[in-house]
Amino acid sequence: MTTPHLRRGVPAAPRWAVRAAHVTALLTLPSGIWRVSLAAGFLAGYTGAGYAEAGIPGWGRVYVVALSVVSELLALLTLGLVRPWGEVLPRWVPWAGGRRPAPRVVAAVAGAGAVALTLLWTPFALWWLLPHEEMTARGAMTARGALLVGFVYLPLVAWGPLLGAVTLSYRRRHRMPAAGQRRRRSRFG
């Protein structure tokens, strides 16, 4: 299934990019559900002392829920690179609703996000190689909790590279010339 295009001359997103964008939107769910369970009062791998030390009770609950919501919303923005609402912003968007975002700006912001997410989450791929005795020895987290954290955060390692791939697809579809190059104009306009 490909998405329809709204701009004249812009082809629909390829099927692989649409699928990658949908997968990207799902990558934040495991860690988000884990954090929301923490906010709901489940220890989710922490010990009682570690739960309190992490600052979850009180305002920490608001923080972990807000972090989960913001992460999911950012992941959902990837869909804008393959969907019509990414070509023309919905009318309800403040100050920009109904307008077409500049493809260069969209690609630059999405590309910067892909680099930042890759730098942020790639080290987490090494979670399995790191000793977690420090967390478990001081009583902050159980051994199973450290394993659980590894499983719920590991999908985030793919977030940056998938966003980067979808961004490149967006850029190609909008046929943006490389920086410093101008498009050739025909003698007819």
CSV table of N, CA and C in Angstrom, one decimal, residues 5-176:
chain,number,residue,atom,x,y,z
A,5,HIS,N,-0.2,11.2,-3.0
A,5,HIS,CA,0.6,12.4,-2.9
A,5,HIS,C,-0.3,13.6,-3.1
A,6,LEU,N,0.1,14.7,-2.5
A,6,LEU,CA,-0.7,15.9,-2.6
A,6,LEU,C,0.1,17.0,-3.4
A,7,ARG,N,1.4,17.0,-3.4
A,7,ARG,CA,2.1,17.9,-4.2
A,7,ARG,C,2.3,17.4,-5.6
A,8,ARG,N,2.1,18.3,-6.5
A,8,ARG,CA,2.2,17.9,-7.9
A,8,ARG,C,3.7,17.4,-8.2
A,9,GLY,N,3.8,16.3,-8.8
A,9,GLY,CA,5.1,15.7,-9.1
A,9,GLY,C,5.8,15.0,-8.0
A,10,VAL,N,5.2,14.9,-6.8
A,10,VAL,CA,5.8,14.1,-5.7
A,10,VAL,C,5.2,12.7,-5.7
A,11,PRO,N,6.0,11.7,-5.9
A,11,PRO,CA,5.5,10.4,-5.9
A,11,PRO,C,5.1,9.9,-4.5
A,12,ALA,N,4.3,8.9,-4.5
A,12,ALA,CA,3.8,8.3,-3.2
A,12,ALA,C,5.0,7.7,-2.5
A,13,ALA,N,4.9,7.6,-1.2
A,13,ALA,CA,6.0,6.9,-0.5
A,13,ALA,C,6.0,5.4,-0.8
A,14,PRO,N,7.2,4.9,-1.0
A,14,PRO,CA,7.3,3.4,-1.3
A,14,PRO,C,6.8,2.6,-0.1
A,15,ARG,N,6.4,1.4,-0.4
A,15,ARG,CA,5.8,0.5,0.6
A,15,ARG,C,6.8,0.3,1.8
A,16,TRP,N,8.0,0.1,1.5
A,16,TRP,CA,9.0,-0.1,2.6
A,16,TRP,C,9.1,1.1,3.6
A,17,ALA,N,9.0,2.3,3.0
A,17,ALA,CA,9.1,3.5,3.9
A,17,ALA,C,7.8,3.6,4.7
A,18,VAL,N,6.7,3.3,4.2
A,18,VAL,CA,5.4,3.3,5.0
A,18,VAL,C,5.5,2.3,6.1
A,19,ARG,N,6.0,1.1,5.8
A,19,ARG,CA,6.1,0.1,6.8
A,19,ARG,C,7.1,0.5,7.9
A,20,ALA,N,8.3,1.1,7.5
A,20,ALA,CA,9.3,1.5,8.4
A,20,ALA,C,8.7,2.6,9.3
A,21,ALA,N,8.0,3.5,8.8
A,21,ALA,CA,7.4,4.6,9.6
A,21,ALA,C,6.4,4.1,10.6
A,22,HIS,N,5.6,3.1,10.2
A,22,HIS,CA,4.7,2.5,11.2
A,22,HIS,C,5.5,1.7,12.3
A,23,VAL,N,6.5,1.0,11.9
A,23,VAL,CA,7.3,0.3,12.9
A,23,VAL,C,7.9,1.3,13.9
A,24,THR,N,8.4,2.4,13.3
A,24,THR,CA,9.0,3.4,14.2
A,24,THR,C,8.1,3.9,15.2
A,25,ALA,N,6.8,4.1,14.8
A,25,ALA,CA,5.8,4.6,15.8
A,25,ALA,C,5.6,3.6,16.9
A,26,LEU,N,5.9,2.3,16.6
A,26,LEU,CA,5.6,1.3,17.6
A,26,LEU,C,6.8,1.0,18.5
A,27,LEU,N,8.0,1.5,18.1
A,27,LEU,CA,9.2,1.2,18.9
A,27,LEU,C,9.2,1.7,20.3
A,28,THR,N,8.6,2.8,20.5
A,28,THR,CA,8.6,3.4,21.9
A,28,THR,C,7.5,2.8,22.8
A,29,LEU,N,6.7,2.0,22.3
A,29,LEU,CA,5.6,1.4,23.2
A,29,LEU,C,6.1,0.6,24.3
A,30,PRO,N,7.1,-0.4,24.1
A,30,PRO,CA,7.5,-1.2,25.3
A,30,PRO,C,8.1,-0.3,26.4
A,31,SER,N,9.0,0.6,26.1
A,31,SER,CA,9.5,1.4,27.2
A,31,SER,C,8.4,2.3,27.8
A,32,GLY,N,7.6,2.8,27.0
A,32,GLY,CA,6.5,3.7,27.5
A,32,GLY,C,5.5,3.0,28.4
A,33,ILE,N,5.2,1.7,28.0
A,33,ILE,CA,4.3,0.9,28.9
A,33,ILE,C,5.0,0.6,30.2
A,34,TRP,N,6.3,0.3,30.1
A,34,TRP,CA,7.0,0.1,31.4
A,34,TRP,C,7.0,1.3,32.3
A,35,ARG,N,7.3,2.5,31.7
A,35,ARG,CA,7.3,3.7,32.5
A,35,ARG,C,5.9,4.0,33.1
A,36,VAL,N,4.9,3.8,32.3
A,36,VAL,CA,3.5,4.0,32.8
A,36,VAL,C,3.2,3.1,33.9
A,37,SER,N,3.7,1.8,33.8
A,37,SER,CA,3.4,0.9,34.9
A,37,SER,C,4.2,1.4,36.2
A,38,LEU,N,5.3,2.0,36.0
A,38,LEU,CA,6.0,2.6,37.2
A,38,LEU,C,5.2,3.7,37.8
A,39,ALA,N,4.6,4.5,37.0
A,39,ALA,CA,3.7,5.6,37.5
A,39,ALA,C,2.5,5.1,38.1
A,40,ALA,N,2.0,3.9,37.7
A,40,ALA,CA,0.8,3.3,38.3
A,40,ALA,C,1.1,2.6,39.7
A,41,GLY,N,2.4,2.6,40.0
A,41,GLY,CA,2.8,2.0,41.3
A,41,GLY,C,3.4,0.7,41.3
A,42,PHE,N,3.5,0.1,40.1
A,42,PHE,CA,4.2,-1.2,40.0
A,42,PHE,C,5.7,-1.0,40.1
A,43,LEU,N,6.4,-1.9,40.7
A,43,LEU,CA,7.8,-1.7,40.9
A,43,LEU,C,8.5,-2.0,39.6
A,44,ALA,N,8.0,-2.8,38.7
A,44,ALA,CA,8.5,-3.1,37.4
A,44,ALA,C,10.0,-3.4,37.3
A,45,GLY,N,10.5,-4.1,38.3
A,45,GLY,CA,11.9,-4.5,38.3
A,45,GLY,C,12.7,-3.7,39.4
A,46,TYR,N,12.2,-2.7,39.9
A,46,TYR,CA,12.8,-1.9,41.0
A,46,TYR,C,12.5,-2.6,42.3
A,47,THR,N,13.4,-2.4,43.2
A,47,THR,CA,13.1,-2.8,44.6
A,47,THR,C,12.3,-1.6,45.2
A,48,GLY,N,11.8,-1.7,46.4
A,48,GLY,CA,11.1,-0.6,47.0
A,48,GLY,C,12.0,0.6,47.2
A,49,ALA,N,13.2,0.3,47.7
A,49,ALA,CA,14.2,1.4,47.9
A,49,ALA,C,14.6,2.0,46.6
A,50,GLY,N,14.8,1.2,45.6
A,50,GLY,CA,15.2,1.7,44.3
A,50,GLY,C,14.2,2.5,43.6
A,51,TYR,N,12.9,2.1,43.8
A,51,TYR,CA,11.8,2.9,43.3
A,51,TYR,C,11.7,4.3,43.9
A,52,ALA,N,11.9,4.3,45.2
A,52,ALA,CA,11.9,5.6,45.9
A,52,ALA,C,13.1,6.5,45.5
A,53,GLU,N,14.3,5.8,45.4
A,53,GLU,CA,15.5,6.5,45.0
A,53,GLU,C,15.4,7.1,43.6
A,54,ALA,N,14.7,6.4,42.7
A,54,ALA,CA,14.6,6.9,41.3
A,54,ALA,C,13.6,8.1,41.3
A,55,GLY,N,13.0,8.4,42.4
A,55,GLY,CA,12.1,9.5,42.4
A,55,GLY,C,10.8,9.3,41.8
A,56,ILE,N,10.3,8.1,41.6
A,56,ILE,CA,9.1,7.8,40.9
A,56,ILE,C,7.9,8.3,41.8
A,57,PRO,N,7.8,8.0,43.0
A,57,PRO,CA,6.6,8.5,43.8
A,57,PRO,C,6.5,10.0,43.7
A,58,GLY,N,5.3,10.5,43.7
A,58,GLY,CA,5.1,12.0,43.7
A,58,GLY,C,5.2,12.5,42.2
A,59,TRP,N,6.0,13.6,42.1
A,59,TRP,CA,6.2,14.2,40.8
A,59,TRP,C,6.9,13.3,39.8
A,60,GLY,N,7.6,12.4,40.2
A,60,GLY,CA,8.3,11.4,39.3
A,60,GLY,C,7.3,10.7,38.5
A,61,ARG,N,6.1,10.5,39.0
A,61,ARG,CA,5.1,9.8,38.2
A,61,ARG,C,4.7,10.7,37.0
A,62,VAL,N,4.5,11.9,37.3
A,62,VAL,CA,4.2,12.9,36.2
A,62,VAL,C,5.3,12.9,35.1
A,63,TYR,N,6.5,12.9,35.6
A,63,TYR,CA,7.6,12.9,34.7
A,63,TYR,C,7.7,11.7,33.8
A,64,VAL,N,7.5,10.5,34.3
A,64,VAL,CA,7.6,9.3,33.5
A,64,VAL,C,6.5,9.1,32.5
A,65,VAL,N,5.3,9.6,32.9
A,65,VAL,CA,4.1,9.6,32.0
A,65,VAL,C,4.4,10.6,30.9
A,66,ALA,N,4.8,11.8,31.3
A,66,ALA,CA,5.1,12.8,30.2
A,66,ALA,C,6.2,12.4,29.3
A,67,LEU,N,7.2,11.7,29.8
A,67,LEU,CA,8.3,11.2,28.9
A,67,LEU,C,7.7,10.2,28.0
A,68,SER,N,6.9,9.3,28.4
A,68,SER,CA,6.3,8.3,27.6
A,68,SER,C,5.4,8.9,26.5
A,69,VAL,N,4.6,9.9,26.9
A,69,VAL,CA,3.7,10.6,25.9
A,69,VAL,C,4.5,11.3,24.8
A,70,VAL,N,5.5,12.1,25.3
A,70,VAL,CA,6.4,12.9,24.4
A,70,VAL,C,7.1,11.9,23.4
A,71,SER,N,7.7,10.8,23.9
A,71,SER,CA,8.4,9.9,23.1
A,71,SER,C,7.5,9.3,22.0
A,72,GLU,N,6.3,8.9,22.4
A,72,GLU,CA,5.4,8.3,21.4
A,72,GLU,C,4.9,9.4,20.4
A,73,LEU,N,4.7,10.6,20.8
A,73,LEU,CA,4.3,11.7,19.8
A,73,LEU,C,5.4,11.9,18.9
A,74,LEU,N,6.7,12.0,19.4
A,74,LEU,CA,7.8,12.2,18.5
A,74,LEU,C,7.9,11.0,17.5
A,75,ALA,N,7.7,9.8,17.9
A,75,ALA,CA,7.8,8.6,17.1
A,75,ALA,C,6.7,8.7,16.0
A,76,LEU,N,5.5,9.1,16.4
A,76,LEU,CA,4.4,9.2,15.5
A,76,LEU,C,4.6,10.3,14.4
A,77,LEU,N,5.5,11.3,14.7
A,77,LEU,CA,5.8,12.3,13.6
A,77,LEU,C,6.4,11.6,12.4
A,78,THR,N,7.1,10.5,12.6
A,78,THR,CA,7.7,9.8,11.4
A,78,THR,C,6.6,9.5,10.4
A,79,LEU,N,5.4,9.3,10.8
A,79,LEU,CA,4.3,9.0,9.9
A,79,LEU,C,4.1,10.2,8.9
A,80,GLY,N,4.4,11.4,9.4
A,80,GLY,CA,4.2,12.5,8.6
A,80,GLY,C,5.1,12.5,7.3
A,81,LEU,N,6.1,11.8,7.4
A,81,LEU,CA,7.0,11.7,6.2
A,81,LEU,C,6.5,10.8,5.1
A,82,VAL,N,5.4,10.0,5.4
A,82,VAL,CA,4.9,9.2,4.4
A,82,VAL,C,3.4,9.3,4.2
A,83,ARG,N,2.8,10.2,5.0
A,83,ARG,CA,1.3,10.4,5.0
A,83,ARG,C,0.9,11.8,4.5
A,84,PRO,N,-0.3,12.0,4.0
A,84,PRO,CA,-0.7,13.3,3.4
A,84,PRO,C,-0.6,14.4,4.5
A,85,TRP,N,-0.9,14.1,5.7
A,85,TRP,CA,-0.8,15.2,6.7
A,85,TRP,C,0.6,15.7,6.9
A,86,GLY,N,1.6,15.0,6.4
A,86,GLY,CA,2.9,15.6,6.4
A,86,GLY,C,3.2,16.5,5.2
A,87,GLU,N,2.4,16.4,4.2
A,87,GLU,CA,2.5,17.3,3.1
A,87,GLU,C,1.8,18.6,3.3
A,88,VAL,N,0.6,18.6,3.9
A,88,VAL,CA,-0.1,19.8,4.3
A,88,VAL,C,-0.5,19.6,5.7
A,89,LEU,N,-0.1,20.5,6.6
A,89,LEU,CA,-0.4,20.3,8.0
A,89,LEU,C,-1.9,20.4,8.3
A,90,PRO,N,-2.4,19.6,9.2
A,90,PRO,CA,-3.8,19.7,9.6
A,90,PRO,C,-4.1,21.1,10.1
A,91,ARG,N,-5.4,21.5,9.8
A,91,ARG,CA,-5.8,22.9,10.2
A,91,ARG,C,-5.7,23.2,11.7
A,92,TRP,N,-5.8,22.1,12.5
A,92,TRP,CA,-5.8,22.4,13.9
A,92,TRP,C,-4.4,22.7,14.5
A,93,VAL,N,-3.3,22.5,13.7
A,93,VAL,CA,-2.0,22.8,14.1
A,93,VAL,C,-1.9,24.4,14.3
A,94,PRO,N,-1.5,24.8,15.5
A,94,PRO,CA,-1.4,26.3,15.7
A,94,PRO,C,-0.4,26.9,14.8
A,95,TRP,N,-0.7,28.1,14.3
A,95,TRP,CA,0.1,29.0,13.5
A,95,TRP,C,0.6,28.4,12.1
A,96,ALA,N,0.4,27.1,11.9
A,96,ALA,CA,0.9,26.5,10.6
A,96,ALA,C,-0.1,25.7,10.0
A,97,GLY,N,-1.3,25.5,10.6
A,97,GLY,CA,-2.4,24.6,10.0
A,97,GLY,C,-2.8,25.0,8.6
A,98,GLY,N,-2.9,24.0,7.7
A,98,GLY,CA,-3.3,24.3,6.4
A,98,GLY,C,-2.1,24.6,5.4
A,99,ARG,N,-1.0,24.8,6.0
A,99,ARG,CA,0.2,25.2,5.2
A,99,ARG,C,1.1,23.9,4.8
A,100,ARG,N,1.8,24.1,3.7
A,100,ARG,CA,2.7,23.1,3.3
A,100,ARG,C,4.1,23.4,3.9
A,101,PRO,N,4.6,22.4,4.7
A,101,PRO,CA,6.0,22.6,5.3
A,101,PRO,C,7.0,22.6,4.1
A,102,ALA,N,8.1,23.3,4.3
A,102,ALA,CA,9.2,23.3,3.3
A,102,ALA,C,9.9,21.9,3.4
A,103,PRO,N,10.0,21.2,2.3
A,103,PRO,CA,10.6,19.9,2.3
A,103,PRO,C,12.0,19.9,2.8
A,104,ARG,N,12.8,21.0,2.6
A,104,ARG,CA,14.2,21.0,3.1
A,104,ARG,C,14.2,21.1,4.6
A,105,VAL,N,13.3,21.9,5.1
A,105,VAL,CA,13.2,22.0,6.6
A,105,VAL,C,12.8,20.7,7.2
A,106,VAL,N,11.8,20.1,6.6
A,106,VAL,CA,11.3,18.8,7.2
A,106,VAL,C,12.4,17.8,7.1
A,107,ALA,N,13.1,17.7,6.0
A,107,ALA,CA,14.2,16.7,5.9
A,107,ALA,C,15.4,17.0,6.8
A,108,ALA,N,15.7,18.3,7.0
A,108,ALA,CA,16.8,18.7,7.9
A,108,ALA,C,16.4,18.4,9.4
A,109,VAL,N,15.2,18.7,9.8
A,109,VAL,CA,14.8,18.4,11.2
A,109,VAL,C,14.7,16.9,11.4
A,110,ALA,N,14.1,16.2,10.5
A,110,ALA,CA,14.0,14.7,10.6
A,110,ALA,C,15.4,14.1,10.6
A,111,GLY,N,16.3,14.6,9.7
A,111,GLY,CA,17.7,14.0,9.7
A,111,GLY,C,18.4,14.3,11.0
A,112,ALA,N,18.3,15.5,11.5
A,112,ALA,CA,18.9,15.8,12.8
A,112,ALA,C,18.4,14.9,13.9
A,113,GLY,N,17.1,14.7,13.9
A,113,GLY,CA,16.5,13.8,14.8
A,113,GLY,C,17.0,12.4,14.7
A,114,ALA,N,17.2,11.9,13.5
A,114,ALA,CA,17.7,10.6,13.3
A,114,ALA,C,19.1,10.4,13.8
A,115,VAL,N,19.9,11.4,13.6
A,115,VAL,CA,21.3,11.4,14.1
A,115,VAL,C,21.3,11.4,15.6
A,116,ALA,N,20.5,12.3,16.2
A,116,ALA,CA,20.4,12.4,17.7
A,116,ALA,C,19.9,11.1,18.3
A,117,LEU,N,18.9,10.5,17.7
A,117,LEU,CA,18.4,9.3,18.3
A,117,LEU,C,19.3,8.1,18.1
A,118,THR,N,20.1,8.1,17.0
A,118,THR,CA,21.1,7.1,16.8
A,118,THR,C,22.2,7.2,17.9
A,119,LEU,N,22.6,8.4,18.1
A,119,LEU,CA,23.7,8.7,19.1
A,119,LEU,C,23.2,8.3,20.5
A,120,LEU,N,21.9,8.7,20.8
A,120,LEU,CA,21.4,8.5,22.1
A,120,LEU,C,21.2,7.0,22.4
A,121,TRP,N,20.6,6.2,21.5
A,121,TRP,CA,20.2,4.9,21.8
A,121,TRP,C,21.1,3.8,21.4
A,122,THR,N,22.0,4.0,20.4
A,122,THR,CA,23.0,3.0,20.0
A,122,THR,C,23.8,2.3,21.1
A,123,PRO,N,24.3,3.1,22.1
A,123,PRO,CA,25.0,2.5,23.2
A,123,PRO,C,24.1,1.5,24.0
A,124,PHE,N,22.8,1.7,23.9
A,124,PHE,CA,22.0,0.7,24.6
A,124,PHE,C,22.0,-0.7,24.1
A,125,ALA,N,22.5,-0.8,22.8
A,125,ALA,CA,22.7,-2.2,22.3
A,125,ALA,C,23.7,-3.0,23.1
A,126,LEU,N,24.6,-2.3,23.8
A,126,LEU,CA,25.6,-2.9,24.6
A,126,LEU,C,25.1,-3.2,26.0
A,127,TRP,N,23.8,-3.0,26.3
A,127,TRP,CA,23.2,-3.3,27.6
A,127,TRP,C,23.6,-4.7,28.1
A,128,TRP,N,23.5,-5.6,27.2
A,128,TRP,CA,23.7,-7.0,27.5
A,128,TRP,C,25.2,-7.3,27.9
A,129,LEU,N,26.1,-6.5,27.4
A,129,LEU,CA,27.5,-6.7,27.7
A,129,LEU,C,28.0,-6.0,29.0
A,130,LEU,N,27.1,-5.1,29.5
A,130,LEU,CA,27.5,-4.4,30.7
A,130,LEU,C,27.1,-5.1,32.0
A,131,PRO,N,28.0,-5.1,33.0
A,131,PRO,CA,27.6,-5.7,34.3
A,131,PRO,C,26.6,-4.8,35.0
A,132,HIS,N,25.6,-5.4,35.5
A,132,HIS,CA,24.5,-4.6,36.2
A,132,HIS,C,24.6,-4.9,37.7
A,133,GLU,N,25.7,-5.4,38.2
A,133,GLU,CA,25.8,-5.7,39.6
A,133,GLU,C,25.7,-4.5,40.5
A,134,GLU,N,26.1,-3.3,39.9
A,134,GLU,CA,26.1,-2.1,40.7
A,134,GLU,C,24.6,-1.8,41.1
A,135,MET,N,23.7,-1.9,40.1
A,135,MET,CA,22.3,-1.6,40.3
A,135,MET,C,21.7,-2.6,41.2
A,136,THR,N,22.0,-3.8,41.1
A,136,THR,CA,21.4,-4.9,41.9
A,136,THR,C,22.1,-4.9,43.3
A,137,ALA,N,23.4,-4.7,43.4
A,137,ALA,CA,24.1,-4.7,44.6
A,137,ALA,C,23.6,-3.7,45.6
A,138,ARG,N,23.4,-2.5,45.1
A,138,ARG,CA,22.9,-1.4,46.0
A,138,ARG,C,21.4,-1.5,46.3
A,139,GLY,N,20.8,-2.5,45.7
A,139,GLY,CA,19.4,-2.7,46.0
A,139,GLY,C,18.4,-1.9,45.2
A,140,ALA,N,18.8,-1.2,44.2
A,140,ALA,CA,17.9,-0.4,43.4
A,140,ALA,C,17.1,-1.2,42.5
A,141,MET,N,17.6,-2.3,41.9
A,141,MET,CA,16.9,-3.1,40.9
A,141,MET,C,17.2,-4.5,41.1
A,142,THR,N,16.2,-5.4,40.8
A,142,THR,CA,16.4,-6.8,40.9
A,142,THR,C,17.2,-7.2,39.6
A,143,ALA,N,17.7,-8.4,39.6
A,143,ALA,CA,18.4,-9.0,38.4
A,143,ALA,C,17.4,-9.1,37.3
A,144,ARG,N,16.2,-9.6,37.6
A,144,ARG,CA,15.2,-9.7,36.6
A,144,ARG,C,14.7,-8.3,36.1
A,145,GLY,N,14.8,-7.3,36.9
A,145,GLY,CA,14.4,-6.0,36.5
A,145,GLY,C,15.4,-5.4,35.5
A,146,ALA,N,16.7,-5.7,35.8
A,146,ALA,CA,17.7,-5.2,34.8
A,146,ALA,C,17.5,-5.9,33.5
A,147,LEU,N,17.1,-7.2,33.5
A,147,LEU,CA,16.9,-7.9,32.2
A,147,LEU,C,15.6,-7.3,31.6
A,148,LEU,N,14.6,-7.0,32.3
A,148,LEU,CA,13.4,-6.4,31.8
A,148,LEU,C,13.7,-5.0,31.1
A,149,VAL,N,14.5,-4.2,31.8
A,149,VAL,CA,14.9,-2.9,31.2
A,149,VAL,C,15.6,-3.1,29.9
A,150,GLY,N,16.4,-4.1,29.8
A,150,GLY,CA,17.1,-4.4,28.6
A,150,GLY,C,16.2,-4.7,27.5
A,151,PHE,N,15.2,-5.5,27.7
A,151,PHE,CA,14.2,-5.9,26.7
A,151,PHE,C,13.3,-4.7,26.3
A,152,VAL,N,12.9,-3.9,27.2
A,152,VAL,CA,11.9,-2.8,26.9
A,152,VAL,C,12.6,-1.6,26.2
A,153,TYR,N,13.9,-1.4,26.4
A,153,TYR,CA,14.6,-0.3,25.8
A,153,TYR,C,15.3,-0.7,24.5
A,154,LEU,N,15.6,-2.0,24.3
A,154,LEU,CA,16.3,-2.4,23.1
A,154,LEU,C,15.7,-2.0,21.8
A,155,PRO,N,14.3,-2.0,21.6
A,155,PRO,CA,13.8,-1.6,20.4
A,155,PRO,C,14.1,-0.1,20.0
A,156,LEU,N,14.4,0.7,21.0
A,156,LEU,CA,14.8,2.1,20.7
A,156,LEU,C,16.1,2.3,19.9
A,157,VAL,N,16.9,1.2,19.9
A,157,VAL,CA,18.1,1.3,19.1
A,157,VAL,C,17.8,1.4,17.6
A,158,ALA,N,16.7,0.9,17.2
A,158,ALA,CA,16.3,1.0,15.8
A,158,ALA,C,15.7,2.3,15.4
A,159,TRP,N,15.3,3.1,16.4
A,159,TRP,CA,14.5,4.3,16.1
A,159,TRP,C,15.3,5.2,15.2
A,160,GLY,N,16.5,5.6,15.5
A,160,GLY,CA,17.3,6.5,14.7
A,160,GLY,C,17.5,6.0,13.3
A,161,PRO,N,18.0,4.8,13.1
A,161,PRO,CA,18.3,4.3,11.7
A,161,PRO,C,17.0,4.2,10.9
A,162,LEU,N,15.9,3.8,11.5
A,162,LEU,CA,14.6,3.8,10.7
A,162,LEU,C,14.1,5.2,10.3
A,163,LEU,N,14.2,6.1,11.3
A,163,LEU,CA,13.9,7.5,10.9
A,163,LEU,C,14.8,8.0,9.8
A,164,GLY,N,16.0,7.7,9.9
A,164,GLY,CA,17.0,8.1,8.9
A,164,GLY,C,16.6,7.6,7.5
A,165,ALA,N,16.2,6.3,7.4
A,165,ALA,CA,15.8,5.7,6.2
A,165,ALA,C,14.6,6.3,5.6
A,166,VAL,N,13.6,6.5,6.5
A,166,VAL,CA,12.3,7.2,6.0
A,166,VAL,C,12.6,8.6,5.6
A,167,THR,N,13.5,9.3,6.3
A,167,THR,CA,13.9,10.7,5.9
A,167,THR,C,14.5,10.7,4.5
A,168,LEU,N,15.4,9.8,4.3
A,168,LEU,CA,16.0,9.7,2.9
A,168,LEU,C,15.0,9.4,1.8
A,169,SER,N,14.0,8.6,2.1
A,169,SER,CA,13.0,8.3,1.2
A,169,SER,C,12.2,9.6,0.9
A,170,TYR,N,11.9,10.3,2.0
A,170,TYR,CA,11.1,11.6,1.8
A,170,TYR,C,11.9,12.6,1.0
A,171,ARG,N,13.2,12.7,1.3
A,171,ARG,CA,14.1,13.6,0.5
A,171,ARG,C,14.1,13.2,-1.0
A,172,ARG,N,14.3,12.0,-1.2
A,172,ARG,CA,14.3,11.5,-2.6
A,172,ARG,C,13.0,11.8,-3.3
A,173,ARG,N,11.9,11.6,-2.6
A,173,ARG,CA,10.6,11.8,-3.3
A,173,ARG,C,10.4,13.3,-3.6
A,174,HIS,N,10.9,14.1,-2.8
A,174,HIS,CA,10.8,15.6,-3.0
A,174,HIS,C,11.9,16.1,-3.9
A,175,ARG,N,12.7,15.2,-4.4
A,175,ARG,CA,13.8,15.6,-5.4
A,175,ARG,C,14.5,16.9,-5.0
A,176,MET,N,15.0,16.9,-3.8
A,176,MET,CA,15.7,18.1,-3.4
A,176,MET,C,17.2,18.0,-3.9
